[in-house]
Amino acid sequence: MKRGNTLELLTLTACETAVGSDRDALGIAGLSLQAGAKSAVASLWQVDDQSTAQLITQFYQNLHQGMSRAKALQLAQQSWLKASPNSHPGYWAALILVGNWL
């Protein structure tokens, strides 16, 4: 999601894109914020591709309804918990929002 010359939201759904080290807090997500992105959605551990695709699709549908980034991610995760037989946190809790939550 880009507005003008500002990258509003970078979505990094590959495995462990929010995992940092001593040199880079929050991994690629943290580096993207340092490079000027307003916010990023990233994962804390290895994720299931199919589950993540469904979750991120719901996240974007929520965003298009006018929700804040934080609310859109929260509701996508809650929907996953209610509707999926894979309600274990390993399927939905890896994705986090860093930076601007609005």
PDB file of C-alpha atoms in Angstrom:
ATOM      1  CA  MET A   1       0.000   0.000   0.000  1.00  0.00           C
ATOM      2  CA  LYS A   2       1.663   3.207  -1.161  1.00  0.00           C
ATOM      3  CA  ARG A   3       0.414   6.776  -0.941  1.00  0.00           C
ATOM      4  CA  GLY A   4       2.401   9.434  -2.744  1.00  0.00           C
ATOM      5  CA  ASN A   5       6.061   8.753  -2.161  1.00  0.00           C
ATOM      6  CA  THR A   6       5.495   7.050   1.193  1.00  0.00           C
ATOM      7  CA  LEU A   7       5.226   3.298   1.565  1.00  0.00           C
ATOM      8  CA  GLU A   8       2.327   2.951   3.997  1.00  0.00           C
ATOM      9  CA  LEU A   9       2.370  -0.830   4.542  1.00  0.00           C
ATOM     10  CA  LEU A  10       4.853  -3.547   3.629  1.00  0.00           C
ATOM     11  CA  THR A  11       3.589  -7.099   4.044  1.00  0.00           C
ATOM     12  CA  LEU A  12       6.344  -9.662   4.611  1.00  0.00           C
ATOM     13  CA  THR A  13       4.638 -13.025   4.973  1.00  0.00           C
ATOM     14  CA  ALA A  14       7.679 -15.219   4.434  1.00  0.00           C
ATOM     15  CA  CYS A  15       9.091 -17.129   7.383  1.00  0.00           C
ATOM     16  CA  GLU A  16      10.731 -15.223  10.219  1.00  0.00           C
ATOM     17  CA  THR A  17      10.725 -11.764   8.592  1.00  0.00           C
ATOM     18  CA  ALA A  18      10.263 -10.148  12.021  1.00  0.00           C
ATOM     19  CA  VAL A  19      13.058 -12.081  13.714  1.00  0.00           C
ATOM     20  CA  GLY A  20      16.019  -9.856  14.468  1.00  0.00           C
ATOM     21  CA  SER A  21      19.509 -10.195  15.790  1.00  0.00           C
ATOM     22  CA  ASP A  22      21.911  -8.110  17.830  1.00  0.00           C
ATOM     23  CA  ARG A  23      22.376  -5.887  14.780  1.00  0.00           C
ATOM     24  CA  ASP A  24      18.869  -5.531  13.373  1.00  0.00           C
ATOM     25  CA  ALA A  25      15.891  -5.358  15.688  1.00  0.00           C
ATOM     26  CA  LEU A  26      12.778  -6.944  14.180  1.00  0.00           C
ATOM     27  CA  GLY A  27      14.646  -8.344  11.171  1.00  0.00           C
ATOM     28  CA  ILE A  28      13.571  -7.323   7.675  1.00  0.00           C
ATOM     29  CA  ALA A  29      10.466  -5.651   9.118  1.00  0.00           C
ATOM     30  CA  GLY A  30      12.616  -3.404  11.302  1.00  0.00           C
ATOM     31  CA  LEU A  31      14.904  -2.577   8.408  1.00  0.00           C
ATOM     32  CA  SER A  32      11.911  -1.641   6.253  1.00  0.00           C
ATOM     33  CA  LEU A  33      10.785   0.841   8.913  1.00  0.00           C
ATOM     34  CA  GLN A  34      14.281   2.321   9.058  1.00  0.00           C
ATOM     35  CA  ALA A  35      14.150   2.665   5.254  1.00  0.00           C
ATOM     36  CA  GLY A  36      10.956   4.703   5.478  1.00  0.00           C
ATOM     37  CA  ALA A  37       7.987   2.320   5.435  1.00  0.00           C
ATOM     38  CA  LYS A  38       5.261   3.501   7.827  1.00  0.00           C
ATOM     39  CA  SER A  39       4.437  -0.045   8.981  1.00  0.00           C
ATOM     40  CA  ALA A  40       5.033  -3.693   8.198  1.00  0.00           C
ATOM     41  CA  VAL A  41       3.308  -7.005   8.804  1.00  0.00           C
ATOM     42  CA  ALA A  42       5.886  -9.727   9.364  1.00  0.00           C
ATOM     43  CA  SER A  43       6.239 -13.197  10.867  1.00  0.00           C
ATOM     44  CA  LEU A  44       8.034 -14.279  14.021  1.00  0.00           C
ATOM     45  CA  TRP A  45       8.518 -17.925  13.053  1.00  0.00           C
ATOM     46  CA  GLN A  46       8.149 -20.332  10.155  1.00  0.00           C
ATOM     47  CA  VAL A  47       4.594 -20.170   8.886  1.00  0.00           C
ATOM     48  CA  ASP A  48       2.248 -22.480   7.030  1.00  0.00           C
ATOM     49  CA  ASP A  49       1.872 -21.045   3.511  1.00  0.00           C
ATOM     50  CA  GLN A  50      -1.792 -21.926   3.019  1.00  0.00           C
ATOM     51  CA  SER A  51      -2.877 -20.648   6.424  1.00  0.00           C
ATOM     52  CA  THR A  52      -0.895 -17.456   6.017  1.00  0.00           C
ATOM     53  CA  ALA A  53      -2.384 -16.805   2.572  1.00  0.00           C
ATOM     54  CA  GLN A  54      -5.902 -17.140   3.972  1.00  0.00           C
ATOM     55  CA  LEU A  55      -5.111 -14.972   6.988  1.00  0.00           C
ATOM     56  CA  ILE A  56      -3.462 -12.212   4.962  1.00  0.00           C
ATOM     57  CA  THR A  57      -6.340 -12.237   2.454  1.00  0.00           C
ATOM     58  CA  GLN A  58      -8.753 -11.600   5.321  1.00  0.00           C
ATOM     59  CA  PHE A  59      -6.420  -8.888   6.645  1.00  0.00           C
ATOM     60  CA  TYR A  60      -6.532  -7.041   3.308  1.00  0.00           C
ATOM     61  CA  GLN A  61     -10.295  -7.446   3.025  1.00  0.00           C
ATOM     62  CA  ASN A  62     -10.585  -5.847   6.466  1.00  0.00           C
ATOM     63  CA  LEU A  63      -8.276  -2.997   5.406  1.00  0.00           C
ATOM     64  CA  HIS A  64     -10.410  -2.333   2.327  1.00  0.00           C
ATOM     65  CA  GLN A  65     -13.413  -1.945   4.638  1.00  0.00           C
ATOM     66  CA  GLY A  66     -11.644   1.005   6.266  1.00  0.00           C
ATOM     67  CA  MET A  67     -10.289  -0.652   9.413  1.00  0.00           C
ATOM     68  CA  SER A  68      -6.999   0.396  10.944  1.00  0.00           C
ATOM     69  CA  ARG A  69      -4.088  -1.965  10.314  1.00  0.00           C
ATOM     70  CA  ALA A  70      -4.142  -3.170  13.918  1.00  0.00           C
ATOM     71  CA  LYS A  71      -7.887  -3.851  13.896  1.00  0.00           C
ATOM     72  CA  ALA A  72      -7.705  -5.531  10.474  1.00  0.00           C
ATOM     73  CA  LEU A  73      -5.000  -7.942  11.667  1.00  0.00           C
ATOM     74  CA  GLN A  74      -6.739  -8.588  14.987  1.00  0.00           C
ATOM     75  CA  LEU A  75     -10.057  -9.429  13.325  1.00  0.00           C
ATOM     76  CA  ALA A  76      -8.351 -11.624  10.717  1.00  0.00           C
ATOM     77  CA  GLN A  77      -6.688 -13.588  13.519  1.00  0.00           C
ATOM     78  CA  GLN A  78      -9.938 -13.835  15.471  1.00  0.00           C
ATOM     79  CA  SER A  79     -11.799 -15.018  12.369  1.00  0.00           C
ATOM     80  CA  TRP A  80      -9.135 -17.661  11.843  1.00  0.00           C
ATOM     81  CA  LEU A  81      -9.605 -18.880  15.423  1.00  0.00           C
ATOM     82  CA  LYS A  82     -13.356 -19.213  14.988  1.00  0.00           C
ATOM     83  CA  ALA A  83     -13.492 -20.714  11.500  1.00  0.00           C
ATOM     84  CA  SER A  84     -10.419 -22.889  11.141  1.00  0.00           C
ATOM     85  CA  PRO A  85      -9.848 -26.403  12.415  1.00  0.00           C
ATOM     86  CA  ASN A  86      -6.205 -25.313  12.829  1.00  0.00           C
ATOM     87  CA  SER A  87      -6.763 -22.942  15.738  1.00  0.00           C
ATOM     88  CA  HIS A  88      -3.314 -23.594  17.214  1.00  0.00           C
ATOM     89  CA  PRO A  89      -1.440 -20.270  17.596  1.00  0.00           C
ATOM     90  CA  GLY A  90       1.294 -21.589  15.311  1.00  0.00           C
ATOM     91  CA  TYR A  91      -1.053 -20.971  12.390  1.00  0.00           C
ATOM     92  CA  TRP A  92      -2.155 -17.409  13.151  1.00  0.00           C
ATOM     93  CA  ALA A  93      -0.045 -15.780  15.862  1.00  0.00           C
ATOM     94  CA  ALA A  94       3.234 -15.503  13.923  1.00  0.00           C
ATOM     95  CA  LEU A  95       2.109 -12.371  12.102  1.00  0.00           C
ATOM     96  CA  ILE A  96       2.731  -9.090  13.872  1.00  0.00           C
ATOM     97  CA  LEU A  97       2.286  -5.453  12.931  1.00  0.00           C
ATOM     98  CA  VAL A  98       5.216  -3.108  13.540  1.00  0.00           C
ATOM     99  CA  GLY A  99       5.338   0.635  13.089  1.00  0.00           C
ATOM    100  CA  ASN A 100       2.219   2.733  12.589  1.00  0.00           C
ATOM    101  CA  TRP A 101      -0.872   0.741  13.663  1.00  0.00           C
ATOM    102  CA  LEU A 102      -3.375   3.130  12.116  1.00  0.00           C
TER     103      LEU A 102
END
